[in-house]
Amino acid sequence: MMNSYLKFIIPTIFLGALFSFKYKDTRQKDLPTAIAYYHFYHIKDSTQTGRLYSEDFILAFNTKKSVYSSQTRVKQDSTVQAILAAAEAKNSDVVDMGTYLPVTEDDIYIDNGKISIVKNTPQQRYLITEVSGKIDWKIDKETKDLLGYTCQKATGICKGRKYTAWFTTDIPASFGPWKLQGLPGLILEAYDDRHFIKFTCTKLVTQGNLQTVKSINIPSDAISTTNKEYEQMKKAQADGFNMFGNDSGITVDKITSNGGNTNAGPKKKFTINYPLELTD
């Protein structure tokens, strides 16, 4: 195997053995009937409000199920595969992966209100089922127009934070970005009370051939585990285990990353003190 020097952030996940079982999906495959595209931004460090983390997501759904996944991750993975394939075809000893954007590894599946998280690692997928508390939405009479749809205002607590959501009953699906769900219509916009977290729908597709979109069924090869076991596996890798094994032939020469900070001048230490979730 060729010696590859990757200018690339290696995902910090050790693929160790878990005492768990594979999720078996014997149900008929469901197809989405619509797709919503969202732009997400998050101020993770409240002392640096000008430093935004951003990412693009896709929500594929029908009336009962949905899956929310990172469009940025899919595009980046595709680019990485193309670069590696080109380097291998040229028998190159050096692979310059360019700038790596931090992306969300989680795919969020919702089936009749039940939330399941699939963690996507380079070599395996892991399934974590959440004990999801129902959001006690308070629906307001206030409305506004988004993407040509009349949306109604609602407020509620999700994962420890108060959110304002704008939903449209013109799309009768009780879904939205991330883990926001349970309203009588699709959520097109949502933000927390400090506007440090915001989800904005940029496009909605309700017609055309949607069969090529990511399946809204949980993948059958995902290994069922718990969040505690998964975090222990990640910690093991951080403590020095080699995720590639001893004979991969891959070494890391240089790391180039882009955390989304566009500010010039000396960089202030970055601390995540405003996480997306405050509760499990």
mmCIF file of C-alpha atoms in Angstrom:
data_model
loop_
_atom_site.group_PDB
_atom_site.id
_atom_site.type_symbol
_atom_site.label_atom_id
_atom_site.label_comp_id
_atom_site.label_asym_id
_atom_site.label_seq_id
_atom_site.Cartn_x
_atom_site.Cartn_y
_atom_site.Cartn_z
ATOM 1 C CA MET A 1 0.000 0.000 0.000
ATOM 2 C CA MET A 2 1.399 3.398 -0.934
ATOM 3 C CA ASN A 3 2.762 5.677 1.760
ATOM 4 C CA SER A 4 0.285 8.551 2.035
ATOM 5 C CA TYR A 5 1.037 11.744 3.922
ATOM 6 C CA LEU A 6 -2.349 13.264 4.639
ATOM 7 C CA LYS A 7 -2.794 17.003 5.175
ATOM 8 C CA PHE A 8 -6.084 16.164 6.755
ATOM 9 C CA ILE A 9 -7.736 15.946 10.158
ATOM 10 C CA ILE A 10 -8.167 12.258 10.955
ATOM 11 C CA PRO A 11 -11.554 11.667 12.620
ATOM 12 C CA THR A 12 -10.910 11.056 16.314
ATOM 13 C CA ILE A 13 -12.772 7.786 16.616
ATOM 14 C CA PHE A 14 -11.186 4.494 17.616
ATOM 15 C CA LEU A 15 -13.039 1.580 16.082
ATOM 16 C CA GLY A 16 -12.750 -0.821 18.973
ATOM 17 C CA ALA A 17 -14.803 -3.872 19.751
ATOM 18 C CA LEU A 18 -18.179 -3.281 21.376
ATOM 19 C CA PHE A 19 -20.136 -5.986 23.113
ATOM 20 C CA SER A 20 -23.289 -5.282 21.176
ATOM 21 C CA PHE A 21 -25.404 -6.602 18.340
ATOM 22 C CA LYS A 22 -26.319 -5.476 14.860
ATOM 23 C CA TYR A 23 -29.613 -3.734 14.310
ATOM 24 C CA LYS A 24 -31.874 -5.888 12.149
ATOM 25 C CA ASP A 25 -34.249 -4.040 9.848
ATOM 26 C CA THR A 26 -36.927 -6.382 8.532
ATOM 27 C CA ARG A 27 -39.378 -3.661 7.619
ATOM 28 C CA GLN A 28 -40.200 -2.545 4.110
ATOM 29 C CA LYS A 29 -37.955 0.263 2.889
ATOM 30 C CA ASP A 30 -39.677 3.620 3.073
ATOM 31 C CA LEU A 31 -39.103 6.403 0.587
ATOM 32 C CA PRO A 32 -39.131 10.134 1.296
ATOM 33 C CA THR A 33 -41.891 12.245 -0.197
ATOM 34 C CA ALA A 34 -40.115 15.560 0.381
ATOM 35 C CA ILE A 35 -36.696 17.033 1.152
ATOM 36 C CA ALA A 36 -35.875 20.155 3.152
ATOM 37 C CA TYR A 37 -32.441 21.790 2.998
ATOM 38 C CA TYR A 38 -31.233 23.656 6.089
ATOM 39 C CA HIS A 39 -28.360 25.971 6.873
ATOM 40 C CA PHE A 40 -27.214 25.717 10.486
ATOM 41 C CA TYR A 41 -25.049 28.058 12.510
ATOM 42 C CA HIS A 42 -23.891 27.804 16.096
ATOM 43 C CA ILE A 43 -21.864 30.104 18.331
ATOM 44 C CA LYS A 44 -20.122 27.501 20.482
ATOM 45 C CA ASP A 45 -17.974 29.951 22.471
ATOM 46 C CA SER A 46 -20.122 32.696 24.018
ATOM 47 C CA THR A 47 -17.013 34.832 24.585
ATOM 48 C CA GLN A 48 -16.379 34.919 20.820
ATOM 49 C CA THR A 49 -19.748 35.756 19.285
ATOM 50 C CA GLY A 50 -18.184 36.593 15.928
ATOM 51 C CA ARG A 51 -16.886 33.055 15.531
ATOM 52 C CA LEU A 52 -19.597 31.000 13.856
ATOM 53 C CA TYR A 53 -19.671 27.287 13.203
ATOM 54 C CA SER A 54 -21.851 26.546 10.178
ATOM 55 C CA GLU A 55 -22.945 23.467 8.264
ATOM 56 C CA ASP A 56 -25.560 22.448 5.688
ATOM 57 C CA PHE A 57 -28.046 19.631 6.288
ATOM 58 C CA ILE A 58 -30.749 17.680 4.461
ATOM 59 C CA LEU A 59 -34.011 16.455 6.000
ATOM 60 C CA ALA A 60 -35.647 13.672 3.972
ATOM 61 C CA PHE A 61 -39.097 12.672 5.208
ATOM 62 C CA ASN A 62 -42.566 11.300 4.638
ATOM 63 C CA THR A 63 -45.553 11.573 6.964
ATOM 64 C CA LYS A 64 -44.151 9.118 9.556
ATOM 65 C CA LYS A 65 -40.356 9.027 9.282
ATOM 66 C CA SER A 66 -37.441 11.337 8.679
ATOM 67 C CA VAL A 67 -33.654 11.382 8.539
ATOM 68 C CA TYR A 68 -31.526 14.480 9.120
ATOM 69 C CA SER A 69 -27.940 14.334 7.871
ATOM 70 C CA SER A 70 -25.025 16.597 7.006
ATOM 71 C CA GLN A 71 -24.900 17.623 3.360
ATOM 72 C CA THR A 72 -21.499 19.196 4.059
ATOM 73 C CA ARG A 73 -20.166 15.819 5.238
ATOM 74 C CA VAL A 74 -21.420 14.007 2.135
ATOM 75 C CA LYS A 75 -19.839 16.565 -0.192
ATOM 76 C CA GLN A 76 -16.556 16.517 1.710
ATOM 77 C CA ASP A 77 -16.397 12.709 1.773
ATOM 78 C CA SER A 78 -17.013 12.640 -1.976
ATOM 79 C CA THR A 79 -14.200 15.147 -2.563
ATOM 80 C CA VAL A 80 -11.805 13.162 -0.354
ATOM 81 C CA GLN A 81 -12.556 9.932 -2.218
ATOM 82 C CA ALA A 82 -11.949 11.644 -5.566
ATOM 83 C CA ILE A 83 -8.593 13.071 -4.396
ATOM 84 C CA LEU A 84 -7.423 9.699 -3.073
ATOM 85 C CA ALA A 85 -8.515 7.905 -6.250
ATOM 86 C CA ALA A 86 -6.657 10.425 -8.415
ATOM 87 C CA ALA A 87 -3.509 10.114 -6.281
ATOM 88 C CA GLU A 88 -3.620 6.328 -6.444
ATOM 89 C CA ALA A 89 -4.075 6.411 -10.226
ATOM 90 C CA LYS A 90 -0.937 8.577 -10.487
ATOM 91 C CA ASN A 91 0.928 6.401 -7.953
ATOM 92 C CA SER A 92 1.600 9.554 -5.944
ATOM 93 C CA ASP A 93 3.540 9.344 -2.681
ATOM 94 C CA VAL A 94 2.029 12.577 -1.313
ATOM 95 C CA VAL A 95 -1.675 13.324 -0.986
ATOM 96 C CA ASP A 96 -2.630 16.911 -0.188
ATOM 97 C CA MET A 97 -6.146 16.781 1.207
ATOM 98 C CA GLY A 98 -6.379 20.564 1.494
ATOM 99 C CA THR A 99 -8.587 22.135 4.132
ATOM 100 C CA TYR A 100 -10.809 19.943 6.285
ATOM 101 C CA LEU A 101 -14.136 21.301 7.531
ATOM 102 C CA PRO A 102 -15.463 19.965 10.847
ATOM 103 C CA VAL A 103 -18.666 18.072 10.107
ATOM 104 C CA THR A 104 -21.409 16.290 12.032
ATOM 105 C CA GLU A 105 -21.009 12.509 12.061
ATOM 106 C CA ASP A 106 -24.555 11.882 13.305
ATOM 107 C CA ASP A 107 -27.576 10.978 11.195
ATOM 108 C CA ILE A 108 -30.782 11.558 13.147
ATOM 109 C CA TYR A 109 -33.673 9.200 12.399
ATOM 110 C CA ILE A 110 -37.177 9.863 13.704
ATOM 111 C CA ASP A 111 -39.920 7.260 13.478
ATOM 112 C CA ASN A 112 -43.281 8.219 14.975
ATOM 113 C CA GLY A 113 -41.544 10.459 17.516
ATOM 114 C CA LYS A 114 -38.798 7.976 18.456
ATOM 115 C CA ILE A 115 -35.277 9.376 17.960
ATOM 116 C CA SER A 116 -32.387 7.145 16.875
ATOM 117 C CA ILE A 117 -28.854 8.411 16.242
ATOM 118 C CA VAL A 118 -26.514 6.694 13.779
ATOM 119 C CA LYS A 119 -22.856 7.589 14.360
ATOM 120 C CA ASN A 120 -20.917 7.371 11.094
ATOM 121 C CA THR A 121 -17.248 6.474 11.582
ATOM 122 C CA PRO A 122 -14.784 5.717 8.751
ATOM 123 C CA GLN A 123 -15.234 1.957 9.098
ATOM 124 C CA GLN A 124 -18.477 1.341 10.976
ATOM 125 C CA ARG A 125 -21.866 2.808 11.895
ATOM 126 C CA TYR A 126 -23.241 2.718 15.436
ATOM 127 C CA LEU A 127 -26.866 3.032 16.517
ATOM 128 C CA ILE A 128 -27.905 4.837 19.701
ATOM 129 C CA THR A 129 -31.568 5.039 20.649
ATOM 130 C CA GLU A 130 -32.522 8.105 22.661
ATOM 131 C CA VAL A 131 -35.050 8.415 25.432
ATOM 132 C CA SER A 132 -36.696 11.378 23.762
ATOM 133 C CA GLY A 133 -38.797 13.679 25.871
ATOM 134 C CA LYS A 134 -41.787 15.162 24.112
ATOM 135 C CA ILE A 135 -41.447 18.892 23.438
ATOM 136 C CA ASP A 136 -44.251 20.838 25.099
ATOM 137 C CA TRP A 137 -44.810 23.351 22.319
ATOM 138 C CA LYS A 138 -46.775 26.541 22.935
ATOM 139 C CA ILE A 139 -48.303 27.674 19.648
ATOM 140 C CA ASP A 140 -48.695 31.399 19.081
ATOM 141 C CA LYS A 141 -51.005 33.249 16.683
ATOM 142 C CA GLU A 142 -48.113 35.201 15.153
ATOM 143 C CA THR A 143 -47.267 34.271 11.541
ATOM 144 C CA LYS A 144 -44.684 35.138 8.898
ATOM 145 C CA ASP A 145 -43.831 34.072 5.361
ATOM 146 C CA LEU A 146 -40.883 31.727 4.697
ATOM 147 C CA LEU A 147 -40.101 30.316 1.239
ATOM 148 C CA GLY A 148 -43.608 31.243 0.144
ATOM 149 C CA TYR A 149 -45.242 29.314 2.991
ATOM 150 C CA THR A 150 -47.252 30.876 5.792
ATOM 151 C CA CYS A 151 -45.562 29.853 9.036
ATOM 152 C CA GLN A 152 -46.847 29.993 12.593
ATOM 153 C CA LYS A 153 -44.776 30.656 15.692
ATOM 154 C CA ALA A 154 -44.245 28.117 18.485
ATOM 155 C CA THR A 155 -41.938 27.963 21.504
ATOM 156 C CA GLY A 156 -40.696 24.978 23.487
ATOM 157 C CA ILE A 157 -37.803 23.413 25.417
ATOM 158 C CA CYS A 158 -35.580 20.910 23.597
ATOM 159 C CA LYS A 159 -32.459 19.368 25.167
ATOM 160 C CA GLY A 160 -32.346 22.045 27.834
ATOM 161 C CA ARG A 161 -32.688 25.095 25.602
ATOM 162 C CA LYS A 162 -35.707 27.235 24.744
ATOM 163 C CA TYR A 163 -36.451 27.402 21.023
ATOM 164 C CA THR A 164 -38.667 29.508 18.835
ATOM 165 C CA ALA A 165 -39.847 27.540 15.807
ATOM 166 C CA TRP A 166 -41.733 28.633 12.709
ATOM 167 C CA PHE A 167 -43.758 25.818 11.136
ATOM 168 C CA THR A 168 -46.130 25.493 8.203
ATOM 169 C CA THR A 169 -49.221 23.304 8.158
ATOM 170 C CA ASP A 170 -49.028 23.425 4.354
ATOM 171 C CA ILE A 171 -46.485 20.618 4.793
ATOM 172 C CA PRO A 172 -48.308 18.274 7.223
ATOM 173 C CA ALA A 173 -45.243 16.485 8.576
ATOM 174 C CA SER A 174 -44.293 16.793 12.259
ATOM 175 C CA PHE A 175 -40.566 17.164 11.613
ATOM 176 C CA GLY A 176 -37.897 19.796 11.528
ATOM 177 C CA PRO A 177 -34.154 20.251 11.695
ATOM 178 C CA TRP A 178 -32.080 18.319 14.225
ATOM 179 C CA LYS A 179 -34.272 16.909 17.054
ATOM 180 C CA LEU A 180 -36.978 19.551 16.800
ATOM 181 C CA GLN A 181 -40.274 17.808 16.058
ATOM 182 C CA GLY A 182 -43.866 17.348 17.182
ATOM 183 C CA LEU A 183 -45.607 20.368 15.648
ATOM 184 C CA PRO A 184 -48.571 20.017 13.244
ATOM 185 C CA GLY A 185 -46.401 20.995 10.290
ATOM 186 C CA LEU A 186 -42.829 21.172 9.016
ATOM 187 C CA ILE A 187 -40.460 23.531 10.884
ATOM 188 C CA LEU A 188 -38.790 25.898 8.409
ATOM 189 C CA GLU A 189 -36.880 28.013 10.918
ATOM 190 C CA ALA A 190 -35.815 27.628 14.546
ATOM 191 C CA TYR A 191 -33.467 29.413 16.937
ATOM 192 C CA ASP A 192 -32.659 29.419 20.625
ATOM 193 C CA ASP A 193 -33.492 32.332 22.926
ATOM 194 C CA ARG A 194 -30.010 33.878 22.545
ATOM 195 C CA HIS A 195 -29.846 33.354 18.777
ATOM 196 C CA PHE A 196 -26.570 31.473 19.254
ATOM 197 C CA ILE A 197 -28.136 28.448 17.518
ATOM 198 C CA LYS A 198 -30.186 28.785 14.353
ATOM 199 C CA PHE A 199 -31.620 26.476 11.683
ATOM 200 C CA THR A 200 -32.918 28.017 8.453
ATOM 201 C CA CYS A 201 -34.626 26.110 5.643
ATOM 202 C CA THR A 202 -33.142 27.302 2.350
ATOM 203 C CA LYS A 203 -35.021 25.049 -0.068
ATOM 204 C CA LEU A 204 -37.967 22.657 0.010
ATOM 205 C CA VAL A 205 -38.481 19.956 -2.632
ATOM 206 C CA THR A 206 -41.865 18.226 -2.708
ATOM 207 C CA GLN A 207 -41.933 16.932 -6.295
ATOM 208 C CA GLY A 208 -39.718 14.905 -8.574
ATOM 209 C CA ASN A 209 -37.763 11.672 -8.231
ATOM 210 C CA LEU A 210 -36.658 11.411 -4.611
ATOM 211 C CA GLN A 211 -35.722 7.717 -4.669
ATOM 212 C CA THR A 212 -32.018 8.496 -5.055
ATOM 213 C CA VAL A 213 -32.006 10.407 -1.763
ATOM 214 C CA LYS A 214 -30.674 8.821 1.436
ATOM 215 C CA SER A 215 -33.026 6.141 2.764
ATOM 216 C CA ILE A 216 -35.171 7.181 5.697
ATOM 217 C CA ASN A 217 -34.802 3.709 7.223
ATOM 218 C CA ILE A 218 -32.126 3.054 9.835
ATOM 219 C CA PRO A 219 -29.274 1.164 8.108
ATOM 220 C CA SER A 220 -29.422 -2.557 8.859
ATOM 221 C CA ASP A 221 -25.661 -2.829 9.440
ATOM 222 C CA ALA A 222 -25.565 -0.231 12.240
ATOM 223 C CA ILE A 223 -24.261 -1.770 15.477
ATOM 224 C CA SER A 224 -26.507 -1.049 18.443
ATOM 225 C CA THR A 225 -24.734 0.431 21.467
ATOM 226 C CA THR A 226 -25.182 3.040 24.170
ATOM 227 C CA ASN A 227 -23.902 6.588 24.268
ATOM 228 C CA LYS A 228 -21.705 5.676 27.271
ATOM 229 C CA GLU A 229 -20.044 2.790 25.418
ATOM 230 C CA TYR A 230 -19.543 4.926 22.346
ATOM 231 C CA GLU A 231 -17.881 7.724 24.332
ATOM 232 C CA GLN A 232 -15.628 5.159 26.025
ATOM 233 C CA MET A 233 -14.539 3.952 22.598
ATOM 234 C CA LYS A 234 -13.718 7.511 21.521
ATOM 235 C CA LYS A 235 -11.757 8.092 24.729
ATOM 236 C CA ALA A 236 -9.734 4.929 24.095
ATOM 237 C CA GLN A 237 -8.662 6.317 20.737
ATOM 238 C CA ALA A 238 -7.790 9.684 22.266
ATOM 239 C CA ASP A 239 -5.581 7.888 24.816
ATOM 240 C CA GLY A 240 -3.338 6.630 22.058
ATOM 241 C CA PHE A 241 -4.805 3.639 20.259
ATOM 242 C CA ASN A 242 -4.069 3.359 16.531
ATOM 243 C CA MET A 243 -7.361 3.416 14.638
ATOM 244 C CA PHE A 244 -5.725 2.189 11.429
ATOM 245 C CA GLY A 245 -3.924 -0.837 12.825
ATOM 246 C CA ASN A 246 -0.201 -1.534 12.544
ATOM 247 C CA ASP A 247 0.104 -2.228 8.835
ATOM 248 C CA SER A 248 -1.969 0.484 7.185
ATOM 249 C CA GLY A 249 1.030 2.328 5.759
ATOM 250 C CA ILE A 250 -0.656 5.656 6.484
ATOM 251 C CA THR A 251 1.031 8.351 8.526
ATOM 252 C CA VAL A 252 0.024 11.898 9.358
ATOM 253 C CA ASP A 253 2.508 14.521 8.216
ATOM 254 C CA LYS A 254 0.565 17.750 8.675
ATOM 255 C CA ILE A 255 -2.890 18.824 9.763
ATOM 256 C CA THR A 256 -4.740 21.609 7.997
ATOM 257 C CA SER A 257 -8.150 22.569 9.267
ATOM 258 C CA ASN A 258 -10.738 25.281 9.048
ATOM 259 C CA GLY A 259 -12.818 25.826 12.140
ATOM 260 C CA GLY A 260 -14.856 28.614 10.591
ATOM 261 C CA ASN A 261 -13.081 31.541 12.253
ATOM 262 C CA THR A 262 -12.712 34.423 9.823
ATOM 263 C CA ASN A 263 -11.269 36.898 12.320
ATOM 264 C CA ALA A 264 -7.781 38.218 11.662
ATOM 265 C CA GLY A 265 -5.088 38.763 14.252
ATOM 266 C CA PRO A 266 -4.046 36.668 17.254
ATOM 267 C CA LYS A 267 -6.431 33.827 17.988
ATOM 268 C CA LYS A 268 -8.117 33.689 21.353
ATOM 269 C CA LYS A 269 -8.357 30.276 22.969
ATOM 270 C CA PHE A 270 -11.532 28.550 21.831
ATOM 271 C CA THR A 271 -13.754 26.945 24.464
ATOM 272 C CA ILE A 272 -17.062 25.192 23.859
ATOM 273 C CA ASN A 273 -19.136 26.767 26.620
ATOM 274 C CA TYR A 274 -22.417 26.920 24.719
ATOM 275 C CA PRO A 275 -23.096 23.309 23.596
ATOM 276 C CA LEU A 276 -26.004 22.347 21.403
ATOM 277 C CA GLU A 277 -27.414 20.069 24.093
ATOM 278 C CA LEU A 278 -27.597 20.692 27.828
ATOM 279 C CA THR A 279 -29.399 17.424 28.651
ATOM 280 C CA ASP A 280 -29.198 13.856 27.347
#
